[in-house]
PDB file of N, CA and C in Angstrom:
ATOM      1  N   MET A   1     -20.618  15.681 -10.450  1.00  0.00           N
ATOM      2  CA  MET A   1     -20.317  16.167 -11.133  1.00  0.00           C
ATOM      3  C   MET A   1     -18.670  17.481 -10.581  1.00  0.00           C
ATOM      4  N   LEU A   2     -17.750  17.733  -9.419  1.00  0.00           N
ATOM      5  CA  LEU A   2     -17.344  19.914  -9.496  1.00  0.00           C
ATOM      6  C   LEU A   2     -17.420  20.389 -10.825  1.00  0.00           C
ATOM      7  N   GLN A   3     -18.020  20.987 -10.609  1.00  0.00           N
ATOM      8  CA  GLN A   3     -17.441  21.934 -12.251  1.00  0.00           C
ATOM      9  C   GLN A   3     -16.179  22.149 -11.892  1.00  0.00           C
ATOM     10  N   LYS A   4     -16.137  23.182 -11.102  1.00  0.00           N
ATOM     11  CA  LYS A   4     -15.174  23.622 -10.824  1.00  0.00           C
ATOM     12  C   LYS A   4     -14.349  24.843  -9.308  1.00  0.00           C
ATOM     13  N   LYS A   5     -12.890  24.112  -9.324  1.00  0.00           N
ATOM     14  CA  LYS A   5     -11.786  24.707  -7.925  1.00  0.00           C
ATOM     15  C   LYS A   5     -13.437  26.421  -7.589  1.00  0.00           C
ATOM     16  N   VAL A   6     -13.795  26.175  -6.206  1.00  0.00           N
ATOM     17  CA  VAL A   6     -13.691  26.980  -6.346  1.00  0.00           C
ATOM     18  C   VAL A   6     -13.316  27.608  -4.688  1.00  0.00           C
ATOM     19  N   GLU A   7     -13.382  29.104  -5.207  1.00  0.00           N
ATOM     20  CA  GLU A   7     -11.864  30.551  -4.047  1.00  0.00           C
ATOM     21  C   GLU A   7     -13.349  31.452  -2.964  1.00  0.00           C
ATOM     22  N   ILE A   8     -12.573  30.253  -2.227  1.00  0.00           N
ATOM     23  CA  ILE A   8     -12.986  30.930  -0.527  1.00  0.00           C
ATOM     24  C   ILE A   8     -11.454  31.908  -0.007  1.00  0.00           C
ATOM     25  N   ILE A   9     -12.871  33.299  -0.447  1.00  0.00           N
ATOM     26  CA  ILE A   9     -11.664  34.543   0.519  1.00  0.00           C
ATOM     27  C   ILE A   9     -12.450  34.662   1.614  1.00  0.00           C
ATOM     28  N   VAL A  10     -11.505  34.737   2.986  1.00  0.00           N
ATOM     29  CA  VAL A  10     -11.750  35.474   4.530  1.00  0.00           C
ATOM     30  C   VAL A  10     -10.603  36.729   4.533  1.00  0.00           C
ATOM     31  N   TYR A  11     -12.240  37.515   3.785  1.00  0.00           N
ATOM     32  CA  TYR A  11     -11.020  39.628   5.208  1.00  0.00           C
ATOM     33  C   TYR A  11     -11.730  39.454   5.607  1.00  0.00           C
ATOM     34  N   GLY A  12     -10.311  40.022   6.887  1.00  0.00           N
ATOM     35  CA  GLY A  12     -10.533  40.560   7.960  1.00  0.00           C
ATOM     36  C   GLY A  12      -9.742  41.787   7.805  1.00  0.00           C
ATOM     37  N   ALA A  13      -9.089  41.268   9.889  1.00  0.00           N
ATOM     38  CA  ALA A  13      -8.021  42.163  10.395  1.00  0.00           C
ATOM     39  C   ALA A  13      -7.377  40.961  10.700  1.00  0.00           C
ATOM     40  N   GLU A  14      -5.583  42.278  11.675  1.00  0.00           N
ATOM     41  CA  GLU A  14      -5.114  41.726  13.137  1.00  0.00           C
ATOM     42  C   GLU A  14      -6.560  41.944  13.708  1.00  0.00           C
ATOM     43  N   GLN A  15      -6.856  43.470  13.782  1.00  0.00           N
ATOM     44  CA  GLN A  15      -7.542  44.469  15.445  1.00  0.00           C
ATOM     45  C   GLN A  15      -8.922  43.331  15.016  1.00  0.00           C
ATOM     46  N   LEU A  16      -9.911  43.370  15.889  1.00  0.00           N
ATOM     47  CA  LEU A  16     -11.145  42.045  15.734  1.00  0.00           C
ATOM     48  C   LEU A  16     -11.412  43.736  15.318  1.00  0.00           C
ATOM     49  N   CYS A  17     -12.940  43.257  14.892  1.00  0.00           N
ATOM     50  CA  CYS A  17     -14.392  44.509  15.265  1.00  0.00           C
ATOM     51  C   CYS A  17     -14.827  44.513  16.756  1.00  0.00           C
ATOM     52  N   PRO A  18     -15.028  45.347  16.245  1.00  0.00           N
ATOM     53  CA  PRO A  18     -15.043  45.922  18.014  1.00  0.00           C
ATOM     54  C   PRO A  18     -16.643  45.179  18.822  1.00  0.00           C
ATOM     55  N   SER A  19     -17.693  44.463  17.301  1.00  0.00           N
ATOM     56  CA  SER A  19     -18.438  43.271  17.566  1.00  0.00           C
ATOM     57  C   SER A  19     -17.991  42.604  17.904  1.00  0.00           C
ATOM     58  N   CYS A  20     -17.049  41.920  17.541  1.00  0.00           N
ATOM     59  CA  CYS A  20     -16.083  40.689  17.748  1.00  0.00           C
ATOM     60  C   CYS A  20     -15.283  40.293  18.456  1.00  0.00           C
ATOM     61  N   VAL A  21     -15.893  40.790  19.470  1.00  0.00           N
ATOM     62  CA  VAL A  21     -14.752  40.889  20.963  1.00  0.00           C
ATOM     63  C   VAL A  21     -14.838  39.532  21.419  1.00  0.00           C
ATOM     64  N   ASN A  22     -15.603  38.657  21.392  1.00  0.00           N
ATOM     65  CA  ASN A  22     -15.423  37.519  21.394  1.00  0.00           C
ATOM     66  C   ASN A  22     -15.039  36.385  20.861  1.00  0.00           C
ATOM     67  N   LEU A  23     -15.190  36.655  19.611  1.00  0.00           N
ATOM     68  CA  LEU A  23     -14.974  35.755  18.149  1.00  0.00           C
ATOM     69  C   LEU A  23     -13.356  35.051  17.983  1.00  0.00           C
ATOM     70  N   PRO A  24     -13.336  33.983  17.437  1.00  0.00           N
ATOM     71  CA  PRO A  24     -12.235  34.775  17.211  1.00  0.00           C
ATOM     72  C   PRO A  24     -11.556  35.094  16.443  1.00  0.00           C
ATOM     73  N   SER A  25     -10.091  35.790  16.251  1.00  0.00           N
ATOM     74  CA  SER A  25      -9.842  36.377  15.039  1.00  0.00           C
ATOM     75  C   SER A  25     -10.115  35.776  13.453  1.00  0.00           C
ATOM     76  N   SER A  26      -9.299  37.328  13.125  1.00  0.00           N
ATOM     77  CA  SER A  26      -9.995  36.895  11.181  1.00  0.00           C
ATOM     78  C   SER A  26      -8.902  35.512  10.962  1.00  0.00           C
ATOM     79  N   LYS A  27      -7.416  35.623  10.718  1.00  0.00           N
ATOM     80  CA  LYS A  27      -7.132  34.145  10.934  1.00  0.00           C
ATOM     81  C   LYS A  27      -7.289  33.184  11.747  1.00  0.00           C
ATOM     82  N   GLU A  28      -7.097  33.269  12.703  1.00  0.00           N
ATOM     83  CA  GLU A  28      -7.926  32.057  13.432  1.00  0.00           C
ATOM     84  C   GLU A  28      -9.343  30.957  12.474  1.00  0.00           C
ATOM     85  N   THR A  29      -9.909  32.135  12.019  1.00  0.00           N
ATOM     86  CA  THR A  29     -11.905  31.314  11.144  1.00  0.00           C
ATOM     87  C   THR A  29     -10.988  31.422  10.210  1.00  0.00           C
ATOM     88  N   TYR A  30     -10.350  31.825   9.789  1.00  0.00           N
ATOM     89  CA  TYR A  30      -9.262  32.081   8.295  1.00  0.00           C
ATOM     90  C   TYR A  30      -9.045  30.062   8.459  1.00  0.00           C
ATOM     91  N   GLY A  31      -7.639  30.096   9.455  1.00  0.00           N
ATOM     92  CA  GLY A  31      -7.977  28.166  10.101  1.00  0.00           C
ATOM     93  C   GLY A  31      -8.928  27.491  10.394  1.00  0.00           C
ATOM     94  N   TRP A  32      -9.858  27.502  11.375  1.00  0.00           N
ATOM     95  CA  TRP A  32      -9.625  25.972  11.362  1.00  0.00           C
ATOM     96  C   TRP A  32     -11.235  26.228   9.855  1.00  0.00           C
ATOM     97  N   LEU A  33     -11.271  27.320   9.591  1.00  0.00           N
ATOM     98  CA  LEU A  33     -12.815  26.805   8.266  1.00  0.00           C
ATOM     99  C   LEU A  33     -11.839  26.690   7.011  1.00  0.00           C
ATOM    100  N   GLU A  34     -10.289  25.933   6.700  1.00  0.00           N
ATOM    101  CA  GLU A  34      -9.899  25.597   5.516  1.00  0.00           C
ATOM    102  C   GLU A  34      -9.941  23.886   6.242  1.00  0.00           C
ATOM    103  N   ALA A  35      -9.524  24.348   6.789  1.00  0.00           N
ATOM    104  CA  ALA A  35      -9.374  22.354   8.133  1.00  0.00           C
ATOM    105  C   ALA A  35     -10.881  22.056   7.500  1.00  0.00           C
ATOM    106  N   ALA A  36     -11.872  22.448   8.119  1.00  0.00           N
ATOM    107  CA  ALA A  36     -13.190  22.371   8.234  1.00  0.00           C
ATOM    108  C   ALA A  36     -13.946  21.876   7.323  1.00  0.00           C
ATOM    109  N   VAL A  37     -13.189  22.048   6.082  1.00  0.00           N
ATOM    110  CA  VAL A  37     -13.601  22.471   4.487  1.00  0.00           C
ATOM    111  C   VAL A  37     -13.091  21.256   4.368  1.00  0.00           C
ATOM    112  N   SER A  38     -11.428  20.455   3.607  1.00  0.00           N
ATOM    113  CA  SER A  38     -10.893  19.918   3.496  1.00  0.00           C
ATOM    114  C   SER A  38     -11.059  18.949   4.558  1.00  0.00           C
ATOM    115  N   ARG A  39     -11.801  19.157   6.196  1.00  0.00           N
ATOM    116  CA  ARG A  39     -12.742  18.008   6.629  1.00  0.00           C
ATOM    117  C   ARG A  39     -14.068  17.256   5.616  1.00  0.00           C
ATOM    118  N   LYS A  40     -15.034  17.659   5.351  1.00  0.00           N
ATOM    119  CA  LYS A  40     -15.229  17.775   5.169  1.00  0.00           C
ATOM    120  C   LYS A  40     -16.328  17.863   3.000  1.00  0.00           C
ATOM    121  N   PHE A  41     -14.795  17.833   2.187  1.00  0.00           N
ATOM    122  CA  PHE A  41     -14.641  17.650   0.902  1.00  0.00           C
ATOM    123  C   PHE A  41     -13.197  16.680   0.319  1.00  0.00           C
ATOM    124  N   PRO A  42     -13.199  15.689   1.661  1.00  0.00           N
ATOM    125  CA  PRO A  42     -11.562  16.251   0.986  1.00  0.00           C
ATOM    126  C   PRO A  42     -11.444  15.195  -0.499  1.00  0.00           C
ATOM    127  N   ASN A  43      -9.892  15.826  -1.383  1.00  0.00           N
ATOM    128  CA  ASN A  43     -10.269  15.659  -2.270  1.00  0.00           C
ATOM    129  C   ASN A  43     -10.921  15.779  -3.222  1.00  0.00           C
ATOM    130  N   GLN A  44     -11.467  16.718  -2.837  1.00  0.00           N
ATOM    131  CA  GLN A  44     -12.169  18.124  -3.609  1.00  0.00           C
ATOM    132  C   GLN A  44     -11.268  19.532  -3.614  1.00  0.00           C
ATOM    133  N   PRO A  45     -10.449  19.782  -4.532  1.00  0.00           N
ATOM    134  CA  PRO A  45     -10.057  20.768  -4.513  1.00  0.00           C
ATOM    135  C   PRO A  45     -10.668  22.287  -4.734  1.00  0.00           C
ATOM    136  N   PHE A  46     -10.405  23.228  -3.639  1.00  0.00           N
ATOM    137  CA  PHE A  46      -9.896  24.405  -3.387  1.00  0.00           C
ATOM    138  C   PHE A  46      -9.789  25.509  -3.094  1.00  0.00           C
ATOM    139  N   ASP A  47      -9.271  26.553  -3.428  1.00  0.00           N
ATOM    140  CA  ASP A  47      -8.170  27.862  -2.685  1.00  0.00           C
ATOM    141  C   ASP A  47      -9.352  28.182  -1.589  1.00  0.00           C
ATOM    142  N   ILE A  48      -8.246  28.674  -0.906  1.00  0.00           N
ATOM    143  CA  ILE A  48      -9.060  30.315   0.353  1.00  0.00           C
ATOM    144  C   ILE A  48      -8.332  30.595   0.478  1.00  0.00           C
ATOM    145  N   THR A  49      -8.192  32.186   0.645  1.00  0.00           N
ATOM    146  CA  THR A  49      -7.497  32.744   0.501  1.00  0.00           C
ATOM    147  C   THR A  49      -7.633  34.368   1.708  1.00  0.00           C
ATOM    148  N   TYR A  50      -6.582  34.119   2.447  1.00  0.00           N
ATOM    149  CA  TYR A  50      -6.953  35.284   3.493  1.00  0.00           C
ATOM    150  C   TYR A  50      -6.140  37.031   2.747  1.00  0.00           C
ATOM    151  N   VAL A  51      -7.647  37.656   2.894  1.00  0.00           N
ATOM    152  CA  VAL A  51      -7.399  38.981   2.227  1.00  0.00           C
ATOM    153  C   VAL A  51      -7.388  39.913   3.775  1.00  0.00           C
ATOM    154  N   ASP A  52      -6.480  41.047   3.749  1.00  0.00           N
ATOM    155  CA  ASP A  52      -6.077  41.456   5.266  1.00  0.00           C
ATOM    156  C   ASP A  52      -7.314  43.686   4.383  1.00  0.00           C
ATOM    157  N   ILE A  53      -8.499  43.156   5.573  1.00  0.00           N
ATOM    158  CA  ILE A  53      -8.630  44.669   4.817  1.00  0.00           C
ATOM    159  C   ILE A  53      -8.393  45.757   4.796  1.00  0.00           C
ATOM    160  N   TYR A  54      -7.235  45.554   5.557  1.00  0.00           N
ATOM    161  CA  TYR A  54      -6.633  46.868   5.909  1.00  0.00           C
ATOM    162  C   TYR A  54      -4.829  46.967   4.701  1.00  0.00           C
ATOM    163  N   ASN A  55      -5.079  46.097   4.654  1.00  0.00           N
ATOM    164  CA  ASN A  55      -3.126  45.915   3.160  1.00  0.00           C
ATOM    165  C   ASN A  55      -4.013  44.861   1.968  1.00  0.00           C
ATOM    166  N   PRO A  56      -4.385  44.532   1.925  1.00  0.00           N
ATOM    167  CA  PRO A  56      -4.775  44.670   0.341  1.00  0.00           C
ATOM    168  C   PRO A  56      -4.243  43.353  -0.309  1.00  0.00           C
ATOM    169  N   PRO A  57      -4.275  42.878  -1.396  1.00  0.00           N
ATOM    170  CA  PRO A  57      -3.687  43.020  -2.282  1.00  0.00           C
ATOM    171  C   PRO A  57      -3.527  43.954  -3.716  1.00  0.00           C
ATOM    172  N   ALA A  58      -3.448  44.458  -5.195  1.00  0.00           N
ATOM    173  CA  ALA A  58      -3.354  44.895  -5.946  1.00  0.00           C
ATOM    174  C   ALA A  58      -4.237  44.232  -6.364  1.00  0.00           C
ATOM    175  N   GLU A  59      -5.171  43.384  -6.508  1.00  0.00           N
ATOM    176  CA  GLU A  59      -5.791  42.852  -6.918  1.00  0.00           C
ATOM    177  C   GLU A  59      -6.962  43.468  -6.974  1.00  0.00           C
ATOM    178  N   GLU A  60      -8.258  44.404  -8.552  1.00  0.00           N
ATOM    179  CA  GLU A  60      -8.300  45.026  -7.833  1.00  0.00           C
ATOM    180  C   GLU A  60     -10.297  44.378  -7.808  1.00  0.00           C
ATOM    181  N   THR A  61     -10.302  43.744  -7.612  1.00  0.00           N
ATOM    182  CA  THR A  61     -12.144  42.888  -6.795  1.00  0.00           C
ATOM    183  C   THR A  61     -12.282  43.098  -5.933  1.00  0.00           C
ATOM    184  N   LYS A  62     -10.555  42.038  -5.338  1.00  0.00           N
ATOM    185  CA  LYS A  62     -10.309  42.630  -3.293  1.00  0.00           C
ATOM    186  C   LYS A  62     -10.388  43.516  -3.166  1.00  0.00           C
ATOM    187  N   ARG A  63      -8.842  43.813  -3.881  1.00  0.00           N
ATOM    188  CA  ARG A  63      -8.985  45.304  -2.717  1.00  0.00           C
ATOM    189  C   ARG A  63     -10.707  46.101  -2.849  1.00  0.00           C
ATOM    190  N   ASP A  64     -11.400  46.203  -4.283  1.00  0.00           N
ATOM    191  CA  ASP A  64     -12.080  46.163  -4.376  1.00  0.00           C
ATOM    192  C   ASP A  64     -13.469  46.318  -2.983  1.00  0.00           C
ATOM    193  N   PHE A  65     -14.042  44.729  -2.811  1.00  0.00           N
ATOM    194  CA  PHE A  65     -13.990  44.929  -1.747  1.00  0.00           C
ATOM    195  C   PHE A  65     -13.648  45.285  -0.497  1.00  0.00           C
ATOM    196  N   ALA A  66     -12.428  44.874  -0.222  1.00  0.00           N
ATOM    197  CA  ALA A  66     -11.282  44.835   1.283  1.00  0.00           C
ATOM    198  C   ALA A  66     -11.901  46.800   1.397  1.00  0.00           C
ATOM    199  N   GLU A  67     -12.907  47.597   0.333  1.00  0.00           N
ATOM    200  CA  GLU A  67     -12.521  48.996   0.784  1.00  0.00           C
ATOM    201  C   GLU A  67     -14.549  48.907   1.321  1.00  0.00           C
ATOM    202  N   ARG A  68     -14.837  48.055   0.312  1.00  0.00           N
ATOM    203  CA  ARG A  68     -16.124  47.965   1.124  1.00  0.00           C
ATOM    204  C   ARG A  68     -16.024  47.837   2.794  1.00  0.00           C
ATOM    205  N   VAL A  69     -15.941  46.539   2.859  1.00  0.00           N
ATOM    206  CA  VAL A  69     -16.152  45.749   4.193  1.00  0.00           C
ATOM    207  C   VAL A  69     -16.076  47.083   5.507  1.00  0.00           C
ATOM    208  N   ILE A  70     -14.413  47.714   4.499  1.00  0.00           N
ATOM    209  CA  ILE A  70     -14.752  49.052   5.767  1.00  0.00           C
ATOM    210  C   ILE A  70     -15.592  51.025   5.961  1.00  0.00           C
ATOM    211  N   GLU A  71     -15.782  50.650   4.454  1.00  0.00           N
ATOM    212  CA  GLU A  71     -16.953  51.538   4.085  1.00  0.00           C
ATOM    213  C   GLU A  71     -18.442  50.871   5.341  1.00  0.00           C
ATOM    214  N   GLU A  72     -18.990  49.964   4.553  1.00  0.00           N
ATOM    215  CA  GLU A  72     -20.344  49.601   4.966  1.00  0.00           C
ATOM    216  C   GLU A  72     -20.429  48.656   5.676  1.00  0.00           C
ATOM    217  N   ASP A  73     -18.907  49.146   6.958  1.00  0.00           N
ATOM    218  CA  ASP A  73     -18.529  48.677   8.843  1.00  0.00           C
ATOM    219  C   ASP A  73     -18.913  46.703   8.520  1.00  0.00           C
ATOM    220  N   MET A  74     -18.663  46.097   8.339  1.00  0.00           N
ATOM    221  CA  MET A  74     -18.913  44.827   8.042  1.00  0.00           C
ATOM    222  C   MET A  74     -18.700  44.257   8.302  1.00  0.00           C
ATOM    223  N   PHE A  75     -18.691  43.102   9.760  1.00  0.00           N
ATOM    224  CA  PHE A  75     -18.806  42.444  10.479  1.00  0.00           C
ATOM    225  C   PHE A  75     -17.646  40.833   9.512  1.00  0.00           C
ATOM    226  N   TYR A  76     -16.075  41.868  10.193  1.00  0.00           N
ATOM    227  CA  TYR A  76     -15.408  41.090   9.989  1.00  0.00           C
ATOM    228  C   TYR A  76     -14.803  39.806  10.929  1.00  0.00           C
ATOM    229  N   PRO A  77     -14.787  38.125  10.078  1.00  0.00           N
ATOM    230  CA  PRO A  77     -14.536  37.921   9.038  1.00  0.00           C
ATOM    231  C   PRO A  77     -15.237  37.862   8.756  1.00  0.00           C
ATOM    232  N   VAL A  78     -15.381  39.098   6.702  1.00  0.00           N
ATOM    233  CA  VAL A  78     -16.264  38.398   5.876  1.00  0.00           C
ATOM    234  C   VAL A  78     -15.921  36.940   5.070  1.00  0.00           C
ATOM    235  N   VAL A  79     -16.604  36.044   4.348  1.00  0.00           N
ATOM    236  CA  VAL A  79     -16.528  35.022   4.330  1.00  0.00           C
ATOM    237  C   VAL A  79     -17.491  34.706   2.863  1.00  0.00           C
ATOM    238  N   LEU A  80     -15.974  34.826   1.844  1.00  0.00           N
ATOM    239  CA  LEU A  80     -17.332  35.778   0.102  1.00  0.00           C
ATOM    240  C   LEU A  80     -16.227  33.795  -0.829  1.00  0.00           C
ATOM    241  N   ILE A  81     -18.324  32.614  -1.617  1.00  0.00           N
ATOM    242  CA  ILE A  81     -17.154  31.531  -1.822  1.00  0.00           C
ATOM    243  C   ILE A  81     -17.461  32.335  -3.283  1.00  0.00           C
ATOM    244  N   GLY A  82     -16.743  33.362  -3.828  1.00  0.00           N
ATOM    245  CA  GLY A  82     -17.348  33.579  -5.620  1.00  0.00           C
ATOM    246  C   GLY A  82     -17.385  34.852  -4.578  1.00  0.00           C
ATOM    247  N   ASP A  83     -18.017  34.900  -5.615  1.00  0.00           N
ATOM    248  CA  ASP A  83     -18.601  36.788  -5.347  1.00  0.00           C
ATOM    249  C   ASP A  83     -20.526  36.416  -4.113  1.00  0.00           C
ATOM    250  N   LYS A  84     -20.543  35.366  -3.560  1.00  0.00           N
ATOM    251  CA  LYS A  84     -21.546  35.177  -2.619  1.00  0.00           C
ATOM    252  C   LYS A  84     -21.296  35.102  -1.467  1.00  0.00           C
ATOM    253  N   VAL A  85     -21.438  36.124  -0.700  1.00  0.00           N
ATOM    254  CA  VAL A  85     -20.557  37.520   0.778  1.00  0.00           C
ATOM    255  C   VAL A  85     -21.881  35.264   1.854  1.00  0.00           C
ATOM    256  N   VAL A  86     -21.379  34.946   2.367  1.00  0.00           N
ATOM    257  CA  VAL A  86     -21.641  33.325   3.120  1.00  0.00           C
ATOM    258  C   VAL A  86     -21.416  33.276   4.792  1.00  0.00           C
ATOM    259  N   GLY A  87     -20.652  34.783   5.177  1.00  0.00           N
ATOM    260  CA  GLY A  87     -20.588  34.538   6.536  1.00  0.00           C
ATOM    261  C   GLY A  87     -20.132  35.670   7.147  1.00  0.00           C
ATOM    262  N   GLU A  88     -20.176  35.993   7.710  1.00  0.00           N
ATOM    263  CA  GLU A  88     -20.331  37.331   8.331  1.00  0.00           C
ATOM    264  C   GLU A  88     -19.904  38.058   9.436  1.00  0.00           C
ATOM    265  N   GLY A  89     -18.749  38.681  10.380  1.00  0.00           N
ATOM    266  CA  GLY A  89     -18.558  38.487  12.093  1.00  0.00           C
ATOM    267  C   GLY A  89     -18.093  36.869  12.449  1.00  0.00           C
ATOM    268  N   ASN A  90     -19.491  36.641  12.303  1.00  0.00           N
ATOM    269  CA  ASN A  90     -19.418  34.578  13.221  1.00  0.00           C
ATOM    270  C   ASN A  90     -18.869  33.468  12.376  1.00  0.00           C
ATOM    271  N   PRO A  91     -18.644  32.956  10.613  1.00  0.00           N
ATOM    272  CA  PRO A  91     -19.636  32.746   9.804  1.00  0.00           C
ATOM    273  C   PRO A  91     -19.790  31.398  10.096  1.00  0.00           C
ATOM    274  N   ARG A  92     -20.972  31.582   9.787  1.00  0.00           N
ATOM    275  CA  ARG A  92     -21.402  29.395  10.305  1.00  0.00           C
ATOM    276  C   ARG A  92     -20.433  28.727   8.763  1.00  0.00           C
ATOM    277  N   LEU A  93     -20.270  27.847   9.607  1.00  0.00           N
ATOM    278  CA  LEU A  93     -19.879  26.369   8.676  1.00  0.00           C
ATOM    279  C   LEU A  93     -20.451  25.104   7.944  1.00  0.00           C
ATOM    280  N   LYS A  94     -22.167  26.074   8.769  1.00  0.00           N
ATOM    281  CA  LYS A  94     -23.259  24.786   7.982  1.00  0.00           C
ATOM    282  C   LYS A  94     -23.589  26.471   6.808  1.00  0.00           C
ATOM    283  N   THR A  95     -23.833  26.951   6.413  1.00  0.00           N
ATOM    284  CA  THR A  95     -23.905  28.164   4.867  1.00  0.00           C
ATOM    285  C   THR A  95     -23.597  28.285   4.667  1.00  0.00           C
ATOM    286  N   ILE A  96     -21.969  27.696   4.715  1.00  0.00           N
ATOM    287  CA  ILE A  96     -20.358  27.471   3.694  1.00  0.00           C
ATOM    288  C   ILE A  96     -20.813  26.652   3.428  1.00  0.00           C
ATOM    289  N   PHE A  97     -20.947  24.983   4.059  1.00  0.00           N
ATOM    290  CA  PHE A  97     -20.768  24.198   3.257  1.00  0.00           C
ATOM    291  C   PHE A  97     -21.979  24.090   2.238  1.00  0.00           C
ATOM    292  N   ALA A  98     -22.760  24.579   2.500  1.00  0.00           N
ATOM    293  CA  ALA A  98     -24.404  24.654   1.838  1.00  0.00           C
ATOM    294  C   ALA A  98     -23.966  25.493   0.396  1.00  0.00           C
ATOM    295  N   GLU A  99     -23.051  26.720   0.239  1.00  0.00           N
ATOM    296  CA  GLU A  99     -22.568  27.258  -1.151  1.00  0.00           C
ATOM    297  C   GLU A  99     -22.166  26.822  -1.243  1.00  0.00           C
ATOM    298  N   LEU A 100     -20.867  25.706  -0.868  1.00  0.00           N
ATOM    299  CA  LEU A 100     -20.573  25.168  -1.691  1.00  0.00           C
ATOM    300  C   LEU A 100     -20.562  23.572  -2.803  1.00  0.00           C
ATOM    301  N   GLU A 101     -21.642  22.704  -1.729  1.00  0.00           N
ATOM    302  CA  GLU A 101     -22.258  21.990  -1.656  1.00  0.00           C
ATOM    303  C   GLU A 101     -23.387  22.686  -3.106  1.00  0.00           C
ATOM    304  N   SER A 102     -24.128  23.780  -3.116  1.00  0.00           N
ATOM    305  CA  SER A 102     -24.554  24.319  -4.652  1.00  0.00           C
ATOM    306  C   SER A 102     -23.978  24.456  -6.025  1.00  0.00           C
ATOM    307  N   GLN A 103     -22.071  24.696  -5.152  1.00  0.00           N
ATOM    308  CA  GLN A 103     -21.001  24.467  -6.866  1.00  0.00           C
ATOM    309  C   GLN A 103     -20.512  22.903  -6.802  1.00  0.00           C
ATOM    310  N   GLY A 104     -21.413  21.714  -6.207  1.00  0.00           N
ATOM    311  CA  GLY A 104     -20.906  20.618  -7.315  1.00  0.00           C
ATOM    312  C   GLY A 104     -20.558  20.174  -5.808  1.00  0.00           C
ATOM    313  N   TYR A 105     -19.573  20.804  -4.837  1.00  0.00           N
ATOM    314  CA  TYR A 105     -19.031  19.523  -4.040  1.00  0.00           C
ATOM    315  C   TYR A 105     -19.692  18.548  -2.816  1.00  0.00           C
ATOM    316  N   ARG A 106     -19.263  16.985  -2.521  1.00  0.00           N
ATOM    317  CA  ARG A 106     -20.203  16.370  -2.463  1.00  0.00           C
ATOM    318  C   ARG A 106     -19.211  15.945  -0.947  1.00  0.00           C
ATOM    319  N   ALA A 107     -20.924  16.064   0.145  1.00  0.00           N
ATOM    320  CA  ALA A 107     -19.490  15.690   0.927  1.00  0.00           C
ATOM    321  C   ALA A 107     -18.903  13.659   1.448  1.00  0.00           C
ATOM    322  N   GLU A 108     -18.070  14.023   1.654  1.00  0.00           N
ATOM    323  CA  GLU A 108     -17.726  11.998   2.249  1.00  0.00           C
ATOM    324  C   GLU A 108     -17.490  11.935   3.433  1.00  0.00           C
TER     325      GLU A 108
END
């Protein structure tokens, strides 16, 4: 049984990170991730939020993490589920799906 609706947060920027040149952009990753999760876990609600690390929202936790991505030179997009990093640079669906399943989501 699904406990609560999970929030997936994709931190990224318009510009690709230098080490991520041949990878999809943060916005593209956000788009395919939303589609993939919807397909894998139909009728199971989730929120997916895109946060621009150079223009983060006022919400303190998101702003603080956006600063961390920049300060620690993390490869973005960085994907968080709750406060757990489940993908960095080139997020793997398998890892993201496994975390969602550990939170009660069931593949259909």
